Coordinates of C-alpha atoms (C1' of nucleotides) in Angstrom, one line a residue:
Chain A
M50 CA 8.0 -0.5 -14.9
I51 CA 6.2 -1.5 -11.7
A52 CA 6.7 2.1 -10.6
S53 CA 4.7 3.4 -13.5
G54 CA 1.6 1.3 -13.7
G55 CA 1.6 -1.1 -10.8
L56 CA 2.5 -4.7 -10.6
E57 CA 0.4 -5.7 -13.6
A58 CA 2.5 -3.4 -15.7
L59 CA 5.5 -5.7 -15.3
S60 CA 5.8 -7.5 -18.6
L61 CA 8.6 -9.9 -19.5
R62 CA 8.2 -8.9 -23.1
E63 CA 8.5 -5.2 -22.3
V64 CA 11.6 -5.9 -20.2
A65 CA 13.1 -7.7 -23.1
R66 CA 12.2 -4.9 -25.5
R67 CA 13.8 -2.3 -23.3
L68 CA 16.9 -4.4 -23.0
G69 CA 17.0 -4.8 -26.8
I70 CA 16.8 -8.5 -26.7
S71 CA 14.3 -11.0 -27.9
H72 CA 11.1 -11.7 -26.0
Q73 CA 12.3 -15.1 -24.9
A74 CA 15.8 -14.2 -23.7
P75 CA 14.6 -13.5 -20.1
Y76 CA 13.4 -17.1 -19.9
K77 CA 17.0 -18.2 -20.0
H78 CA 17.5 -16.6 -16.6
F79 CA 14.0 -16.9 -15.0
S80 CA 11.8 -19.8 -15.6
S81 CA 8.7 -17.7 -15.3
R82 CA 7.4 -14.3 -14.6
D83 CA 6.7 -15.3 -11.1
H84 CA 10.2 -16.5 -10.6
L85 CA 11.5 -13.1 -11.7
L86 CA 9.1 -11.4 -9.4
A87 CA 10.1 -13.6 -6.5
E88 CA 13.8 -12.8 -7.1
V89 CA 13.0 -9.1 -7.2
I90 CA 11.2 -9.4 -3.9
R91 CA 14.2 -11.2 -2.4
R92 CA 16.5 -8.3 -3.3
C93 CA 14.0 -5.9 -1.8
L94 CA 14.0 -8.0 1.4
K95 CA 17.8 -8.1 1.6
D96 CA 18.0 -4.3 1.0
F97 CA 15.3 -3.6 3.5
A98 CA 17.0 -5.8 6.2
D99 CA 20.3 -4.0 5.5
A100 CA 18.5 -0.6 6.0
L101 CA 17.1 -1.8 9.3
R102 CA 20.4 -3.1 10.5
S103 CA 22.1 0.2 9.6
S104 CA 19.9 1.9 12.1
A105 CA 22.0 0.6 14.9
F106 CA 24.6 3.2 14.1
D107 CA 24.4 7.0 14.0
E108 CA 25.6 9.3 11.2
A109 CA 29.1 9.2 12.5
G110 CA 29.1 5.4 12.5
Q111 CA 29.0 5.2 16.3
P112 CA 26.8 2.5 17.8
R113 CA 23.6 3.8 19.3
T114 CA 22.3 2.8 22.7
A115 CA 19.8 0.0 22.8
E116 CA 16.9 2.4 23.4
D117 CA 18.0 4.8 20.7
A118 CA 18.5 1.9 18.3
M119 CA 15.1 0.6 19.0
R120 CA 13.5 4.0 18.4
T121 CA 15.5 4.7 15.3
L122 CA 14.5 1.3 13.9
G123 CA 10.9 2.4 13.8
F124 CA 11.8 5.6 12.0
V125 CA 14.0 3.9 9.6
Y126 CA 11.3 1.4 8.9
L127 CA 8.8 4.1 8.1
D128 CA 11.3 6.1 6.2
Y129 CA 12.2 3.1 4.0
A130 CA 8.5 2.4 3.4
A131 CA 7.9 6.0 2.4
R132 CA 11.0 6.3 0.2
H133 CA 10.5 2.9 -1.5
P134 CA 6.8 2.5 -1.7
L135 CA 6.9 0.0 -4.5
Q136 CA 9.5 -2.2 -2.9
Y137 CA 7.5 -2.1 0.3
R138 CA 4.3 -3.0 -1.4
L139 CA 6.1 -5.9 -3.2
M140 CA 7.4 -7.3 0.1
F141 CA 4.5 -6.8 2.4
G142 CA 1.6 -5.4 0.4
T143 CA 0.8 -7.9 -2.3
P144 CA 0.5 -11.7 -2.0
W145 CA 3.8 -13.4 -2.9
P146 CA 3.8 -15.4 -6.0
A147 CA 3.3 -19.1 -5.4
V148 CA 6.9 -20.0 -6.2
A149 CA 8.1 -17.8 -3.4
H150 CA 7.8 -20.6 -1.0
D151 CA 9.8 -23.0 -3.2
I152 CA 12.8 -20.7 -3.4
G153 CA 12.8 -19.9 0.3
L154 CA 11.8 -16.3 0.3
A155 CA 10.5 -16.6 3.8
E156 CA 14.0 -16.9 5.2
D157 CA 14.9 -13.4 3.9
A158 CA 11.7 -12.1 5.5
R159 CA 12.7 -13.7 8.7
A160 CA 16.1 -12.0 8.6
A161 CA 14.4 -8.7 8.6
F162 CA 12.1 -9.6 11.4
D163 CA 15.0 -10.9 13.5
V164 CA 16.5 -7.4 13.4
L165 CA 13.4 -6.1 15.2
R166 CA 13.3 -9.0 17.6
A167 CA 17.0 -8.5 18.5
R168 CA 16.5 -4.8 19.1
L169 CA 13.5 -5.4 21.2
N170 CA 15.3 -8.0 23.2
A171 CA 18.1 -5.6 23.9
I172 CA 15.9 -3.2 25.8
R173 CA 14.1 -5.8 27.9
K174 CA 14.9 -6.2 31.5
R175 CA 14.0 -9.9 31.7
D176 CA 13.3 -12.2 28.8
D177 CA 10.1 -14.2 29.0
H178 CA 8.2 -16.0 26.3
T179 CA 6.4 -12.8 25.2
L180 CA 9.4 -11.5 23.2
D181 CA 7.9 -12.9 19.9
L182 CA 4.5 -11.6 20.8
D183 CA 5.8 -8.1 21.5
A184 CA 7.9 -8.1 18.4
M185 CA 4.9 -9.2 16.4
F186 CA 2.8 -6.4 17.9
V187 CA 5.4 -3.8 17.2
W188 CA 5.8 -5.0 13.6
S189 CA 2.2 -5.2 12.8
S190 CA 1.6 -1.7 14.2
I191 CA 4.4 -0.1 12.4
H192 CA 3.4 -2.0 9.3
G193 CA -0.1 -0.7 9.7
I194 CA 1.1 2.8 9.8
A195 CA 3.4 2.3 6.8
S196 CA 0.7 0.7 4.7
V197 CA -1.8 3.4 5.6
V198 CA 0.7 6.0 4.5
E199 CA 1.5 4.1 1.4
S200 CA -2.1 3.6 0.4
E201 CA -2.8 7.3 0.6
A202 CA -5.8 6.3 2.7
M203 CA -5.4 9.5 4.7
R204 CA -5.9 11.6 1.6
H205 CA -9.1 9.7 0.9
L206 CA -10.2 10.4 4.4
N207 CA -9.7 14.1 3.9
F208 CA -6.7 14.4 6.2
S209 CA -4.6 17.3 5.3
E210 CA -0.9 16.9 4.5
D211 CA 0.0 18.3 7.9
K212 CA -2.6 16.3 9.8
A213 CA -1.4 13.1 8.1
R214 CA 2.1 13.8 9.3
E215 CA 0.9 14.5 12.7
A216 CA -1.1 11.3 12.7
V217 CA 2.0 9.2 11.9
L218 CA 3.9 10.8 14.7
H219 CA 1.0 10.3 17.0
A220 CA 0.8 6.6 16.2
V221 CA 4.5 6.2 16.6
R222 CA 4.3 7.9 20.0
M223 CA 1.6 5.4 21.1
I224 CA 3.7 2.5 20.1
D225 CA 6.7 4.0 21.8
R226 CA 4.7 4.3 25.0
I227 CA 3.8 0.6 24.9
V228 CA 7.3 -0.5 24.1
F229 CA 9.0 1.6 26.8
E230 CA 6.4 1.8 29.4
D231 CA 7.6 -1.0 31.7
R232 CA 11.0 0.6 31.7
H233 CA 9.7 3.7 33.3
A234 CA 7.8 1.7 35.8
Chain B
M135 CA -12.6 -16.1 -9.6
I136 CA -10.5 -13.7 -7.5
A137 CA -10.6 -16.2 -4.7
S138 CA -9.0 -18.9 -6.8
G139 CA -6.0 -17.3 -8.3
G140 CA -5.8 -13.7 -7.0
L141 CA -6.7 -10.4 -8.5
E142 CA -5.0 -11.1 -11.8
A143 CA -7.3 -14.1 -12.3
L144 CA -10.3 -11.8 -12.7
S145 CA -11.0 -11.8 -16.5
L146 CA -14.0 -10.1 -18.0
R147 CA -14.0 -12.7 -20.7
E148 CA -14.1 -15.6 -18.3
V149 CA -16.9 -13.9 -16.4
A150 CA -18.9 -13.6 -19.6
R151 CA -18.1 -17.3 -20.4
R152 CA -19.4 -18.5 -17.1
L153 CA -22.5 -16.4 -17.5
G154 CA -23.0 -17.9 -20.9
I155 CA -23.0 -14.6 -22.7
S156 CA -20.7 -13.0 -25.2
H157 CA -17.3 -11.6 -24.3
Q158 CA -18.5 -8.1 -24.9
A159 CA -21.7 -8.2 -22.9
P160 CA -20.1 -7.1 -19.7
Y161 CA -19.0 -3.9 -21.3
K162 CA -22.6 -2.8 -21.6
H163 CA -22.7 -2.7 -17.8
F164 CA -19.1 -1.7 -16.9
S165 CA -17.1 0.5 -19.1
S166 CA -13.9 -1.3 -18.3
R167 CA -12.4 -4.0 -16.1
D168 CA -11.3 -1.4 -13.6
H169 CA -14.8 0.0 -13.4
L170 CA -16.1 -3.4 -12.6
L171 CA -13.3 -3.9 -10.0
A172 CA -14.1 -0.5 -8.4
E173 CA -17.8 -1.4 -8.2
V174 CA -16.9 -4.7 -6.5
I175 CA -14.7 -2.8 -4.0
R176 CA -17.6 -0.5 -3.3
R177 CA -19.9 -3.4 -2.4
C178 CA -17.2 -4.7 -0.1
L179 CA -16.8 -1.4 1.6
K180 CA -20.6 -1.1 2.1
D181 CA -20.8 -4.7 3.5
F182 CA -17.8 -4.1 5.7
A183 CA -19.2 -0.8 7.1
D184 CA -22.5 -2.6 7.8
A185 CA -20.6 -5.4 9.7
L186 CA -18.8 -2.7 11.7
R187 CA -22.0 -0.9 12.6
S188 CA -23.7 -4.1 13.6
S189 CA -21.1 -4.5 16.3
A190 CA -23.0 -1.9 18.4
F191 CA -25.6 -4.5 19.3
D192 CA -25.2 -7.9 21.0
E193 CA -26.7 -11.2 19.9
A194 CA -30.0 -10.3 21.4
G195 CA -30.2 -7.0 19.5
Q196 CA -29.6 -5.0 22.6
P197 CA -27.3 -2.0 22.3
R198 CA -23.9 -2.4 24.0
T199 CA -22.3 0.0 26.3
A200 CA -19.9 2.5 24.6
E201 CA -16.9 0.6 26.0
D202 CA -18.3 -2.7 25.0
A203 CA -19.1 -1.4 21.5
M204 CA -15.6 -0.1 21.1
R205 CA -14.0 -3.4 22.1
T206 CA -16.4 -5.4 20.0
L207 CA -15.7 -3.2 17.0
G208 CA -12.1 -4.4 17.1
F209 CA -13.0 -8.0 17.2
V210 CA -15.6 -7.7 14.5
Y211 CA -13.0 -5.9 12.3
L212 CA -10.5 -8.7 12.7
D213 CA -13.2 -11.3 12.3
Y214 CA -14.4 -9.8 9.1
A215 CA -10.9 -9.6 7.7
A216 CA -10.3 -13.2 8.7
R217 CA -13.6 -14.4 7.2
H218 CA -13.4 -12.4 4.0
P219 CA -9.7 -12.2 3.2
L220 CA -10.3 -11.4 -0.4
Q221 CA -12.7 -8.7 0.2
Y222 CA -10.4 -7.3 2.8
R223 CA -7.5 -7.4 0.4
L224 CA -9.5 -5.7 -2.2
M225 CA -10.5 -2.9 0.0
F226 CA -7.2 -2.2 1.9
G227 CA -4.6 -4.5 0.5
T228 CA -4.2 -3.7 -3.1
P229 CA -4.0 -0.2 -4.7
W230 CA -7.4 0.9 -6.0
P231 CA -7.8 1.1 -9.7
A232 CA -7.4 4.6 -11.0
V233 CA -11.0 5.1 -11.8
A234 CA -11.9 4.6 -8.1
H235 CA -11.4 8.3 -7.4
D236 CA -13.7 9.3 -10.3
I237 CA -16.6 7.3 -9.0
G238 CA -16.2 8.5 -5.4
L239 CA -15.0 5.3 -3.7
A240 CA -13.4 7.2 -1.0
E241 CA -16.7 8.2 0.4
D242 CA -17.6 4.6 1.1
A243 CA -14.3 4.1 2.8
R244 CA -14.9 7.2 4.9
A245 CA -18.2 5.8 6.0
A246 CA -16.4 2.8 7.5
F247 CA -13.8 5.0 9.1
D248 CA -16.5 7.2 10.6
V249 CA -17.9 4.2 12.5
L250 CA -14.6 3.8 14.3
R251 CA -14.4 7.5 14.9
A252 CA -17.9 7.7 16.4
R253 CA -17.2 4.7 18.7
L254 CA -14.0 6.2 19.8
N255 CA -15.6 9.5 20.5
A256 CA -18.3 7.8 22.6
I257 CA -15.8 6.6 25.1
R258 CA -13.8 9.8 25.5
K259 CA -14.2 12.0 28.4
R260 CA -13.3 15.2 26.7
D261 CA -13.1 15.9 23.1
D262 CA -10.0 17.6 21.8
H263 CA -8.4 17.8 18.4
T264 CA -6.8 14.4 18.8
L265 CA -9.8 12.3 18.0
D266 CA -8.9 11.9 14.4
L267 CA -5.3 11.1 15.4
D268 CA -6.4 8.5 17.9
A269 CA -8.8 6.9 15.4
M270 CA -6.1 6.8 12.8
F271 CA -3.8 5.1 15.2
V272 CA -6.4 2.5 16.2
W273 CA -7.3 1.8 12.6
S274 CA -3.7 1.5 11.4
S275 CA -2.9 -0.8 14.3
I276 CA -5.9 -3.1 13.8
H277 CA -5.3 -3.0 10.1
G278 CA -1.7 -4.0 10.7
I279 CA -2.8 -7.0 12.6
A280 CA -5.4 -7.9 10.0
S281 CA -3.0 -7.7 7.2
V282 CA -0.3 -9.6 9.0
V283 CA -2.8 -12.4 9.6
E284 CA -4.1 -12.3 6.1
S285 CA -0.7 -12.4 4.6
E286 CA 0.2 -15.5 6.5
A287 CA 3.4 -13.7 7.5
M288 CA 3.3 -15.5 10.8
R289 CA 3.5 -18.9 9.1
H290 CA 6.5 -17.7 7.2
L291 CA 8.1 -16.6 10.5
N292 CA 7.6 -20.0 11.9
F293 CA 4.9 -19.0 14.3
S294 CA 2.8 -22.0 15.3
E295 CA -1.0 -21.8 14.8
D296 CA -1.4 -21.4 18.6
K297 CA 1.3 -18.8 18.8
A298 CA -0.2 -16.8 16.0
R299 CA -3.5 -16.7 17.7
E300 CA -1.8 -15.7 20.9
A301 CA 0.0 -12.9 19.1
V302 CA -3.2 -11.5 17.7
L303 CA -4.7 -11.4 21.2
H304 CA -1.6 -9.9 22.6
A305 CA -1.6 -7.2 20.0
V306 CA -5.3 -6.4 20.6
R307 CA -4.6 -6.2 24.3
M308 CA -1.9 -3.7 23.7
I309 CA -4.2 -1.5 21.7
D310 CA -6.9 -1.9 24.2
R311 CA -4.5 -0.6 26.9
I312 CA -3.8 2.5 24.9
V313 CA -7.4 3.1 24.1
F314 CA -8.7 2.7 27.6
E315 CA -5.8 3.8 29.7
D316 CA -6.8 7.4 30.3
R317 CA -10.2 6.1 31.5
H318 CA -8.6 4.2 34.3
A319 CA -6.4 7.1 35.3
Chain C
dC227 C1' 43.1 -30.4 -31.6
dC228 C1' 38.4 -31.8 -32.1
dG229 C1' 33.9 -32.9 -31.1
dA230 C1' 30.4 -32.8 -27.5
dT231 C1' 28.0 -30.0 -24.4
dC232 C1' 25.9 -26.3 -22.5
dG233 C1' 24.6 -21.4 -21.9
dA234 C1' 22.3 -17.6 -24.1
dG235 C1' 19.9 -15.8 -27.8
dT236 C1' 16.7 -16.3 -31.7
dT237 C1' 12.1 -16.9 -34.3
dG238 C1' 7.6 -18.7 -34.5
dA239 C1' 3.5 -20.3 -32.7
dC240 C1' -0.6 -20.7 -29.3
dA241 C1' -4.0 -19.5 -26.2
dC242 C1' -5.3 -16.0 -23.6
dT243 C1' -6.4 -11.1 -22.2
dG244 C1' -8.8 -6.0 -22.6
dT245 C1' -10.8 -3.1 -25.7
dC246 C1' -12.6 -0.9 -30.1
dA247 C1' -15.9 -1.1 -33.8
dA248 C1' -19.7 -2.3 -36.2
dC249 C1' -24.0 -4.5 -36.4
dC250 C1' -28.6 -6.3 -34.5
dA251 C1' -33.0 -6.8 -32.0
dC252 C1' -36.3 -5.4 -28.9
dG253 C1' -39.2 -2.1 -25.8
dC254 C1' -40.9 2.2 -25.2
dA255 C1' -42.0 7.1 -25.6
dT256 C1' -43.2 10.8 -28.6
Chain D
dA285 C1' -45.2 4.7 -36.8
dT286 C1' -40.8 6.0 -35.9
dG287 C1' -36.8 6.9 -33.6
dC288 C1' -33.8 5.7 -30.1
dG289 C1' -31.6 3.8 -26.2
dT290 C1' -30.5 -0.7 -24.1
dG291 C1' -28.4 -5.0 -24.0
dG292 C1' -26.8 -8.3 -26.9
dT293 C1' -23.8 -10.1 -30.8
dT294 C1' -19.4 -11.1 -33.9
dG295 C1' -15.0 -9.8 -35.5
dA296 C1' -10.8 -7.7 -35.2
dC297 C1' -6.3 -5.9 -33.0
dA298 C1' -2.5 -5.4 -30.0
dG299 C1' -0.5 -7.1 -26.2
dT300 C1' 0.6 -10.9 -22.8
dG301 C1' 3.0 -15.5 -20.8
dT302 C1' 4.8 -19.6 -22.3
dC303 C1' 6.1 -23.9 -25.2
dA304 C1' 9.0 -25.6 -28.8
dA305 C1' 12.6 -25.8 -32.0
dC306 C1' 16.6 -23.7 -33.9
dT307 C1' 21.3 -21.3 -33.9
dC308 C1' 25.7 -19.8 -32.3
dG309 C1' 29.7 -19.4 -29.6
dA310 C1' 32.5 -20.7 -25.7
dT311 C1' 34.3 -24.2 -22.9
dC312 C1' 36.0 -28.5 -21.7
dG313 C1' 37.3 -33.6 -21.8
dG314 C1' 39.6 -37.0 -24.6

DNA sequence: CCGATCGAGTTGACACTGTCAACCACGCAT
DNA sequence: ATGCGTGGTTGACAGTGTCAACTCGATCGG
């Protein structure tokens, strides 16, 4: 339902209708529309974190090197955002419903962020206090790319399909340079 | 209204009520809620582009150097997003209403993007075909920072107020390095 | 075995929304 | 003078989230 028509198209009554139950039945399971929404977001976050974690292994199930795992993480992140635009928007694109804080949604988000932090830590020569700062930079940059792609901003800016793809690769390369530059020094 | 309660809190009827007119009067000026919303977004885009352009001059009204103008652009961008979180979210955080395309909203967005592209072009030694790609990278990165700040994600991730500020500066420094690195070479 | 309890579903109502339709009043140009 | 567009009105309709009260069946303690 969210897929066809955006977030506002999610209606508890329509959900109930499609399930063939009364319009109040959902309230026996979720105390409000926002609680349902928050639970949906939680599932997205868990699924997303799983996807990120899986990037530590290659197709054959063999563990990747730390460097490879880090690079793959970025691609898996962007791939996930591209493949599941609605889930991605739910998690990071729209403000969480107010009840999200009450039911501890932030912890699930932290789990996803910790994957990135751990990967980043694994490729550092020495650990100083900038790990969190670097991780935040990488995340915000990758997130920026993902949300630009997801918002179709590039189509609005008259980027061709090819140029848009090139722009994503270009941006990833820039971040790659930052992340790995002190290793080449 | 959007400020207190999010986008969904914008109701044409409530608007009319506050204006002391009938619930149908707004329809004489906007053919639908989405058209009103799109027009609001257009104003935001124009105001935003103006703010970006103004960053070419310092407090005394004197033009900045190209390098200075480029750096200031980034800070003005982040400052605008921080000061006008709702406007920013409207422009770049939530999907545009469908009618946005019909009334040519994309052109206003392009005007803002063109400011960045022009600034970036002014500091390049040689112009090749990567200007758009670089501009898109800078924009997506800055946008990533802005939306992370705006979403209060850092509070959810247990970043202290100070650490969050530091993270923003850190990220800006990283982008700065990329943007200016070939000039120092 | 029986009655209480509780989970899950029901119907009905209420206030709210966006939108369509019809109707009305005024200013202005032909 | 007349016609018409502009901005305003009221009334209706379908759809929404949510509160309240009711029902029904299973499950469990005595």
